[in-house]
Amino acid sequence: MTDALPKAVLAMRPATLAEDLFGPACAGLTGLVDASPHILEKFDDPLGHDLLADADVLVTGWGCPPLTGAVLDRAPRLRAVVHAGGSAAAVLDLATAAERGLALSNAGEANAVPVAEYTFAAILLSGKRARAAERLYRQRRDYVDREVELRDTGNYRRTVGLVGASRIGRRVARLLAQTDLDVLLYDPYLPVPDAVNLSVRLCSLPELMTASDVVSLHPPVTAETTGMIDAAMLGRMPDGATLINTARGAIVDQDALVAELRTGRISAVLDVTTPDPLPADHELWSLPNVTLTPHIAGATGSELRRLGRHVIDELARFRQGAPFAYSESKVS
Ligand SMILES: NC(=O)c1ccc[n+]([C@@H]2O[C@H](COP(=O)([O-])OP(=O)(O)OC[C@H]3O[C@@H](n4cnc5c(N)ncnc54)[C@H](O)[C@@H]3O)[C@@H](O)[C@H]2O)c1
């Protein structure tokens, strides 16, 4: 460890995001990096050029402009990029970073915590049919006989299907292991021993869709996952089942989903849609069996400090010349 602090540049938008991550005046970074008082929202101005010229490490966040080859050319001392979000791929091309010998880190594990918590809550409330029960109660403004009108509900020995043993999917599985729900998992890349450790039963996607009372989606968007939840898969869901999507809208054939939801046969909890947000006149806004949230499953409000803590720990490793604990190097 040298005495001089590495020069850091923070690049994110809005600039207040940096305080939400690292505290007032970014106090959490004190002693770890020489963080310029300037938080860049763009690179292509004289201030951006000056700061990049000296930067050893870039701390990027949501809204960071792309780190193109031209931007990186202006940062000859740059050794690392620490991204306060799911993947540094959001701000630069991983192959370019590898060519330039940049060490990359991301806060995907820290961001997975609130998404998994949101999902866990959504699964349990879907099992209780809380949304439908609330609607009924409001309409009636009187006694609801649970044993008659809400018979087919509850979170005991019912089945949840998870699609994708991603960072988030694994966390959801671990939270579900504390319940009396049976958990199925579809992930063609998960080794069987890992499934055993997660207390889930691996199965095919069609089997999962047919057998699950609640299906929750957690894969990344790839060529393989785009549109994977299509009309045929949705048609397999049992009457009364719920689809939860906190991953990305593109994983679901949204027109097919709307067609199913319109019948009232299934319900959905959607934190993401295509596009995201939806146009004001989209049918999903008005369907009573749909819960729409504005992409809030990931870190919001107080949870941003968890992302910041994660980045601070990575910067401490960088300062000591140690490798990142959450290094991102694969070109996927
Ligand atoms: N709603 C939000 O606020 C929010 C926040 C963070 C992440 N996300 C989304 O959540 C999803 C998961 O994010 P993550 O960071 O945990 O992902 P990740 O990068 O950890 O996911 C990679 C894993 O996905 C699994 N996978 C890959 N292809 C698959 C396939 N064809 N079928 C099933 N599983 C497959 C594999 O296990 C792979 O290791 C992503 O779509 C991401 O965009 C949403």
Short mmCIF file of C-alpha atoms and ligand atoms in Angstrom, two decimals:
data_model
loop_
_atom_site.label_atom_id
_atom_site.label_comp_id
_atom_site.label_asym_id
_atom_site.label_seq_id
_atom_site.Cartn_x
_atom_site.Cartn_y
_atom_site.Cartn_z
CA MET A 1 0.00 0.00 0.00
CA THR A 2 1.43 3.37 -0.99
CA ASP A 3 0.82 6.58 0.94
CA ALA A 4 -0.73 8.45 -1.96
CA LEU A 5 -4.40 7.74 -2.31
CA PRO A 6 -5.54 6.49 -5.71
CA LYS A 7 -7.27 9.22 -7.68
CA ALA A 8 -10.90 8.36 -8.15
CA VAL A 9 -13.50 9.89 -10.41
CA LEU A 10 -17.17 9.35 -9.66
CA ALA A 11 -19.39 9.22 -12.72
CA MET A 12 -23.14 8.86 -12.32
CA ARG A 13 -26.41 10.68 -12.80
CA PRO A 14 -27.97 12.45 -11.02
CA ALA A 15 -24.97 13.70 -9.05
CA THR A 16 -26.97 13.32 -5.81
CA LEU A 17 -26.80 9.54 -6.33
CA ALA A 18 -23.18 9.68 -5.10
CA GLU A 19 -24.32 11.09 -1.72
CA ASP A 20 -27.06 8.48 -1.52
CA LEU A 21 -24.39 5.81 -2.01
CA PHE A 22 -21.53 7.18 0.09
CA GLY A 23 -23.12 9.65 2.51
CA PRO A 24 -23.00 13.44 2.73
CA ALA A 25 -19.99 14.81 0.83
CA CYS A 26 -19.23 11.16 -0.02
CA ALA A 27 -17.70 10.78 3.46
CA GLY A 28 -17.63 7.00 3.11
CA LEU A 29 -14.80 7.31 0.59
CA THR A 30 -12.55 9.32 2.92
CA GLY A 31 -9.15 7.73 3.37
CA LEU A 32 -9.70 5.21 0.62
CA VAL A 33 -9.44 7.23 -2.54
CA ASP A 34 -8.75 10.80 -3.47
CA ALA A 35 -12.25 11.41 -4.79
CA SER A 36 -12.37 14.68 -6.56
CA PRO A 37 -15.17 16.87 -5.23
CA HIS A 38 -16.56 16.76 -8.75
CA ILE A 39 -19.01 14.07 -9.64
CA LEU A 40 -19.11 13.75 -13.38
CA GLU A 41 -22.37 13.47 -15.23
CA LYS A 42 -20.59 13.68 -18.58
CA PHE A 43 -17.05 13.08 -19.84
CA ASP A 44 -16.97 15.27 -22.93
CA ASP A 45 -16.15 18.66 -21.45
CA PRO A 46 -12.91 20.25 -20.21
CA LEU A 47 -13.59 19.26 -16.58
CA GLY A 48 -14.23 15.65 -17.62
CA HIS A 49 -11.05 15.61 -19.70
CA ASP A 50 -8.96 16.97 -16.80
CA LEU A 51 -10.34 14.53 -14.26
CA LEU A 52 -9.98 11.52 -16.57
CA ALA A 53 -6.36 12.41 -17.29
CA ASP A 54 -5.45 11.75 -13.63
CA ALA A 55 -7.87 8.97 -12.72
CA ASP A 56 -6.60 5.65 -11.31
CA VAL A 57 -10.09 4.29 -10.69
CA LEU A 58 -13.54 5.17 -11.94
CA VAL A 59 -16.51 4.68 -9.63
CA THR A 60 -19.51 4.46 -11.91
CA GLY A 61 -23.20 4.31 -11.14
CA TRP A 62 -26.59 4.48 -12.79
CA GLY A 63 -26.76 7.15 -15.47
CA CYS A 64 -23.00 7.06 -16.12
CA PRO A 65 -22.40 7.94 -19.78
CA PRO A 66 -20.83 5.09 -21.78
CA LEU A 67 -17.08 4.57 -21.27
CA THR A 68 -16.29 4.40 -24.96
CA GLY A 69 -12.82 3.79 -26.39
CA ALA A 70 -12.51 7.56 -26.90
CA VAL A 71 -13.31 8.23 -23.23
CA LEU A 72 -10.85 5.54 -22.08
CA ASP A 73 -8.15 7.04 -24.35
CA ARG A 74 -8.39 10.15 -22.18
CA ALA A 75 -7.68 8.11 -19.03
CA PRO A 76 -4.13 6.77 -19.51
CA ARG A 77 -3.60 5.97 -15.80
CA LEU A 78 -6.91 4.14 -15.35
CA ARG A 79 -6.54 0.68 -13.77
CA ALA A 80 -10.02 -0.17 -12.55
CA VAL A 81 -13.74 0.50 -12.82
CA VAL A 82 -15.97 -0.19 -9.82
CA HIS A 83 -19.62 -0.11 -10.83
CA ALA A 84 -22.24 0.58 -8.15
CA GLY A 85 -24.82 -1.52 -10.00
CA GLY A 86 -25.42 -5.01 -11.35
CA SER A 87 -22.75 -5.16 -14.05
CA ALA A 88 -19.94 -2.95 -15.32
CA ALA A 89 -21.12 -4.05 -18.77
CA ALA A 90 -23.81 -1.38 -18.33
CA VAL A 91 -21.13 1.30 -18.76
CA LEU A 92 -18.40 -0.27 -20.89
CA ASP A 93 -17.69 -3.13 -23.22
CA LEU A 94 -16.13 -6.00 -21.24
CA ALA A 95 -13.90 -7.08 -24.14
CA THR A 96 -12.52 -3.53 -24.48
CA ALA A 97 -11.88 -3.43 -20.73
CA ALA A 98 -9.99 -6.73 -20.94
CA GLU A 99 -7.89 -5.50 -23.87
CA ARG A 100 -6.91 -2.46 -21.82
CA GLY A 101 -6.12 -4.55 -18.73
CA LEU A 102 -8.77 -2.84 -16.60
CA ALA A 103 -9.90 -4.59 -13.43
CA LEU A 104 -13.68 -4.48 -13.10
CA SER A 105 -15.98 -4.91 -10.14
CA ASN A 106 -19.72 -4.62 -9.67
CA ALA A 107 -22.25 -4.47 -6.85
CA GLY A 108 -24.62 -7.09 -8.28
CA GLU A 109 -24.55 -9.14 -5.09
CA ALA A 110 -25.53 -6.12 -2.98
CA ASN A 111 -28.27 -5.19 -5.43
CA ALA A 112 -29.55 -8.77 -5.38
CA VAL A 113 -30.52 -8.43 -1.69
CA PRO A 114 -33.50 -6.06 -2.12
CA VAL A 115 -34.67 -7.77 -5.32
CA ALA A 116 -34.75 -11.10 -3.49
CA GLU A 117 -36.55 -9.51 -0.52
CA TYR A 118 -39.13 -7.89 -2.83
CA THR A 119 -39.65 -11.20 -4.58
CA PHE A 120 -39.96 -13.14 -1.34
CA ALA A 121 -42.63 -10.70 -0.12
CA ALA A 122 -44.43 -10.86 -3.48
CA ILE A 123 -44.41 -14.68 -3.43
CA LEU A 124 -45.89 -14.86 0.07
CA LEU A 125 -48.54 -12.19 -0.62
CA SER A 126 -49.43 -13.89 -3.93
CA GLY A 127 -49.89 -17.16 -2.04
CA LYS A 128 -52.32 -15.39 0.29
CA ARG A 129 -54.05 -13.80 -2.75
CA ALA A 130 -53.73 -10.59 -0.76
CA ARG A 131 -54.47 -8.31 -3.72
CA ALA A 132 -57.71 -10.12 -4.66
CA ALA A 133 -58.76 -10.34 -1.01
CA GLU A 134 -58.18 -6.61 -0.57
CA ARG A 135 -60.30 -5.88 -3.66
CA LEU A 136 -63.11 -8.07 -2.37
CA TYR A 137 -62.96 -6.48 1.10
CA ARG A 138 -63.06 -2.94 -0.31
CA GLN A 139 -66.01 -3.76 -2.59
CA ARG A 140 -67.96 -5.45 0.17
CA ARG A 141 -66.98 -3.27 3.13
CA ASP A 142 -68.12 -6.11 5.34
CA TYR A 143 -67.22 -9.58 6.59
CA VAL A 144 -65.27 -11.86 4.22
CA ASP A 145 -65.65 -15.53 5.09
CA ARG A 146 -62.08 -16.74 4.55
CA GLU A 147 -62.93 -20.42 4.78
CA VAL A 148 -65.52 -20.11 2.04
CA GLU A 149 -64.25 -17.33 -0.19
CA LEU A 150 -60.47 -17.68 0.15
CA ARG A 151 -60.18 -21.45 0.35
CA ASP A 152 -57.63 -21.92 -2.38
CA THR A 153 -54.91 -19.81 -0.78
CA GLY A 154 -51.99 -20.04 1.62
CA ASN A 155 -48.29 -20.77 1.77
CA TYR A 156 -48.28 -24.29 3.16
CA ARG A 157 -47.06 -27.07 0.83
CA ARG A 158 -47.79 -25.13 -2.28
CA THR A 159 -45.28 -24.85 -5.12
CA VAL A 160 -43.09 -21.96 -6.20
CA GLY A 161 -41.17 -22.15 -9.47
CA LEU A 162 -37.99 -20.13 -9.86
CA VAL A 163 -36.56 -19.53 -13.32
CA GLY A 164 -32.82 -18.85 -13.15
CA ALA A 165 -30.35 -19.56 -10.33
CA SER A 166 -28.84 -16.12 -10.81
CA ARG A 167 -27.45 -14.10 -7.89
CA ILE A 168 -31.05 -13.02 -7.23
CA GLY A 169 -32.61 -16.41 -7.94
CA ARG A 170 -30.26 -18.12 -5.47
CA ARG A 171 -31.08 -15.60 -2.77
CA VAL A 172 -34.81 -16.11 -3.33
CA ALA A 173 -34.30 -19.88 -3.05
CA ARG A 174 -32.45 -19.43 0.25
CA LEU A 175 -35.26 -17.23 1.63
CA LEU A 176 -37.86 -19.77 0.50
CA ALA A 177 -35.95 -22.56 2.25
CA GLN A 178 -37.24 -21.07 5.54
CA THR A 179 -40.87 -21.69 4.51
CA ASP A 180 -43.07 -24.72 3.99
CA LEU A 181 -43.28 -24.07 0.26
CA ASP A 182 -41.94 -26.58 -2.26
CA VAL A 183 -39.50 -24.97 -4.66
CA LEU A 184 -38.84 -25.98 -8.27
CA LEU A 185 -36.02 -24.45 -10.26
CA TYR A 186 -35.30 -24.28 -13.96
CA ASP A 187 -31.74 -23.37 -14.91
CA PRO A 188 -29.93 -25.32 -17.62
CA TYR A 189 -26.58 -24.12 -16.25
CA LEU A 190 -26.97 -25.08 -12.59
CA PRO A 191 -25.03 -28.16 -11.46
CA VAL A 192 -27.21 -30.68 -9.59
CA PRO A 193 -25.21 -30.46 -6.30
CA ASP A 194 -25.84 -26.69 -6.23
CA ALA A 195 -29.58 -27.34 -6.54
CA VAL A 196 -29.39 -29.75 -3.62
CA ASN A 197 -27.62 -27.09 -1.55
CA LEU A 198 -30.37 -24.61 -2.40
CA SER A 199 -33.07 -27.10 -1.31
CA VAL A 200 -34.78 -26.89 -4.69
CA ARG A 201 -35.79 -29.54 -7.20
CA LEU A 202 -34.44 -28.99 -10.72
CA CYS A 203 -36.94 -29.51 -13.51
CA SER A 204 -37.67 -28.48 -17.08
CA LEU A 205 -39.33 -25.15 -17.84
CA PRO A 206 -42.60 -26.72 -19.08
CA GLU A 207 -42.79 -28.85 -15.92
CA LEU A 208 -42.17 -25.82 -13.72
CA MET A 209 -44.84 -23.75 -15.46
CA THR A 210 -47.40 -26.54 -15.11
CA ALA A 211 -46.71 -27.35 -11.47
CA SER A 212 -46.18 -23.95 -9.84
CA ASP A 213 -48.73 -21.83 -7.99
CA VAL A 214 -46.30 -18.92 -8.25
CA VAL A 215 -43.59 -18.53 -10.92
CA SER A 216 -40.81 -15.99 -10.40
CA LEU A 217 -38.39 -14.98 -13.16
CA HIS A 218 -34.69 -14.35 -12.46
CA PRO A 219 -32.53 -14.97 -15.55
CA PRO A 220 -30.60 -12.25 -17.38
CA VAL A 221 -31.76 -11.24 -20.84
CA THR A 222 -29.91 -13.36 -23.40
CA ALA A 223 -30.78 -14.69 -26.84
CA GLU A 224 -31.99 -17.83 -25.07
CA THR A 225 -34.16 -16.11 -22.45
CA THR A 226 -35.73 -13.44 -24.66
CA GLY A 227 -39.39 -14.36 -25.00
CA MET A 228 -38.85 -17.69 -23.17
CA ILE A 229 -42.09 -17.19 -21.25
CA ASP A 230 -44.30 -17.37 -24.32
CA ALA A 231 -47.97 -18.15 -24.92
CA ALA A 232 -47.36 -21.91 -24.60
CA MET A 233 -45.56 -21.52 -21.27
CA LEU A 234 -48.17 -19.10 -19.91
CA GLY A 235 -50.92 -21.46 -21.02
CA ARG A 236 -49.41 -24.16 -18.80
CA MET A 237 -49.85 -22.11 -15.62
CA PRO A 238 -52.64 -23.43 -13.41
CA ASP A 239 -55.80 -21.36 -12.92
CA GLY A 240 -55.21 -18.87 -10.09
CA ALA A 241 -51.41 -18.92 -10.49
CA THR A 242 -49.25 -15.78 -10.34
CA LEU A 243 -46.32 -14.75 -12.52
CA ILE A 244 -43.75 -12.46 -10.87
CA ASN A 245 -41.26 -10.64 -13.07
CA THR A 246 -38.49 -8.62 -11.43
CA ALA A 247 -35.97 -9.58 -14.14
CA ARG A 248 -36.61 -7.88 -17.49
CA GLY A 249 -39.75 -7.40 -19.59
CA ALA A 250 -38.08 -8.98 -22.64
CA ILE A 251 -38.10 -12.41 -20.98
CA VAL A 252 -41.89 -12.54 -21.33
CA ASP A 253 -43.97 -12.39 -24.50
CA GLN A 254 -45.94 -9.45 -23.14
CA ASP A 255 -48.77 -9.63 -25.68
CA ALA A 256 -49.32 -13.27 -24.75
CA LEU A 257 -49.22 -12.32 -21.07
CA VAL A 258 -51.82 -9.58 -21.56
CA ALA A 259 -54.05 -12.06 -23.39
CA GLU A 260 -53.87 -14.49 -20.43
CA LEU A 261 -54.34 -11.75 -17.83
CA ARG A 262 -57.37 -10.38 -19.69
CA THR A 263 -59.19 -13.66 -19.07
CA GLY A 264 -58.58 -13.31 -15.32
CA ARG A 265 -57.23 -16.86 -15.21
CA ILE A 266 -53.83 -15.88 -13.79
CA SER A 267 -52.36 -12.83 -12.03
CA ALA A 268 -49.07 -11.00 -12.37
CA VAL A 269 -46.69 -8.90 -10.31
CA LEU A 270 -44.56 -6.90 -12.73
CA ASP A 271 -41.67 -4.71 -11.61
CA VAL A 272 -40.41 -4.61 -15.21
CA THR A 273 -42.21 -4.39 -18.55
CA THR A 274 -41.59 -3.76 -22.23
CA PRO A 275 -41.12 -0.88 -22.59
CA ASP A 276 -40.25 0.17 -19.07
CA PRO A 277 -42.23 2.31 -18.24
CA LEU A 278 -45.30 1.39 -20.26
CA PRO A 279 -47.12 3.90 -22.46
CA ALA A 280 -49.93 5.67 -20.58
CA ASP A 281 -52.66 3.90 -22.57
CA HIS A 282 -51.30 0.36 -22.12
CA GLU A 283 -53.86 -2.26 -21.08
CA LEU A 284 -51.67 -3.53 -18.23
CA TRP A 285 -52.39 -0.35 -16.26
CA SER A 286 -56.08 -1.17 -16.04
CA LEU A 287 -56.17 -4.92 -15.41
CA PRO A 288 -57.26 -5.63 -11.81
CA ASN A 289 -55.19 -8.82 -11.53
CA VAL A 290 -51.90 -7.04 -12.24
CA THR A 291 -49.64 -5.37 -9.70
CA LEU A 292 -47.31 -2.91 -11.42
CA THR A 293 -44.36 -1.34 -9.61
CA PRO A 294 -41.94 1.15 -11.19
CA HIS A 295 -38.74 -0.93 -11.30
CA ILE A 296 -38.21 -0.65 -7.54
CA ALA A 297 -37.15 -4.19 -6.66
CA GLY A 298 -33.45 -3.27 -6.83
CA ALA A 299 -31.78 -0.89 -4.39
CA THR A 300 -33.83 2.22 -3.65
CA GLY A 301 -33.63 4.84 -0.89
CA SER A 302 -31.83 3.47 2.17
CA GLU A 303 -30.73 0.37 0.24
CA LEU A 304 -28.39 2.52 -1.86
CA ARG A 305 -26.12 2.70 1.18
CA ARG A 306 -25.70 -1.09 0.96
CA LEU A 307 -24.45 -0.68 -2.63
CA GLY A 308 -22.17 2.10 -1.39
CA ARG A 309 -20.82 -0.12 1.42
CA HIS A 310 -20.09 -2.81 -1.12
CA VAL A 311 -18.19 -0.35 -3.35
CA ILE A 312 -16.29 1.03 -0.34
CA ASP A 313 -15.12 -2.50 0.54
CA GLU A 314 -13.95 -3.03 -3.04
CA LEU A 315 -12.11 0.31 -3.03
CA ALA A 316 -10.39 -0.69 0.23
CA ARG A 317 -9.08 -3.81 -1.54
CA PHE A 318 -7.97 -1.70 -4.50
CA ARG A 319 -6.15 0.70 -2.17
CA GLN A 320 -4.30 -2.24 -0.60
CA GLY A 321 -3.38 -3.68 -3.99
CA ALA A 322 -5.59 -6.73 -3.36
CA PRO A 323 -7.87 -8.21 -6.06
CA PHE A 324 -11.54 -7.29 -6.06
CA ALA A 325 -13.79 -9.75 -4.23
CA TYR A 326 -16.49 -9.25 -6.89
CA SER A 327 -14.35 -9.01 -9.96
CA GLU A 328 -16.18 -9.01 -13.29
CA SER A 329 -14.03 -10.28 -16.08
CA LYS A 330 -16.07 -12.66 -18.19
CA VAL A 331 -17.25 -11.59 -21.59
CA SER A 332 -20.65 -13.21 -21.73
N1 LIG B 1 -36.07 -5.18 -10.95
C1 LIG B 1 -34.89 -4.72 -10.59
O1 LIG B 1 -34.78 -3.65 -9.98
C2 LIG B 1 -33.66 -5.52 -10.90
C3 LIG B 1 -32.47 -5.28 -10.19
C4 LIG B 1 -31.36 -6.09 -10.44
C5 LIG B 1 -31.42 -7.09 -11.42
N2 LIG B 1 -32.56 -7.27 -12.13
C6 LIG B 1 -32.68 -8.34 -13.13
O2 LIG B 1 -32.73 -9.58 -12.42
C7 LIG B 1 -32.21 -10.63 -13.26
C8 LIG B 1 -31.15 -11.42 -12.49
O3 LIG B 1 -30.05 -10.58 -12.18
P1 LIG B 1 -28.71 -11.22 -11.53
O4 LIG B 1 -27.75 -10.11 -11.38
O5 LIG B 1 -29.08 -12.03 -10.36
O6 LIG B 1 -28.29 -12.18 -12.74
P2 LIG B 1 -26.94 -13.02 -12.94
O7 LIG B 1 -26.02 -12.25 -13.80
O8 LIG B 1 -26.42 -13.48 -11.62
O9 LIG B 1 -27.53 -14.26 -13.78
C9 LIG B 1 -26.68 -15.19 -14.37
C10 LIG B 1 -27.26 -16.57 -14.15
O10 LIG B 1 -28.54 -16.70 -14.78
C11 LIG B 1 -28.78 -18.08 -15.04
N3 LIG B 1 -29.23 -18.26 -16.43
C12 LIG B 1 -28.56 -17.92 -17.57
N4 LIG B 1 -29.24 -18.32 -18.66
C13 LIG B 1 -30.35 -18.94 -18.20
C14 LIG B 1 -31.45 -19.57 -18.84
N5 LIG B 1 -31.51 -19.69 -20.19
N6 LIG B 1 -32.43 -20.08 -18.09
C15 LIG B 1 -32.37 -20.00 -16.74
N7 LIG B 1 -31.36 -19.42 -16.06
C16 LIG B 1 -30.36 -18.89 -16.79
C17 LIG B 1 -27.46 -18.82 -14.83
O11 LIG B 1 -27.50 -19.47 -13.57
C18 LIG B 1 -26.43 -17.70 -14.78
O12 LIG B 1 -25.33 -18.03 -13.94
C19 LIG B 1 -31.65 -9.94 -14.50
O13 LIG B 1 -32.61 -10.02 -15.54
C20 LIG B 1 -31.49 -8.49 -14.07
O14 LIG B 1 -31.57 -7.59 -15.15
C21 LIG B 1 -33.68 -6.51 -11.88
#
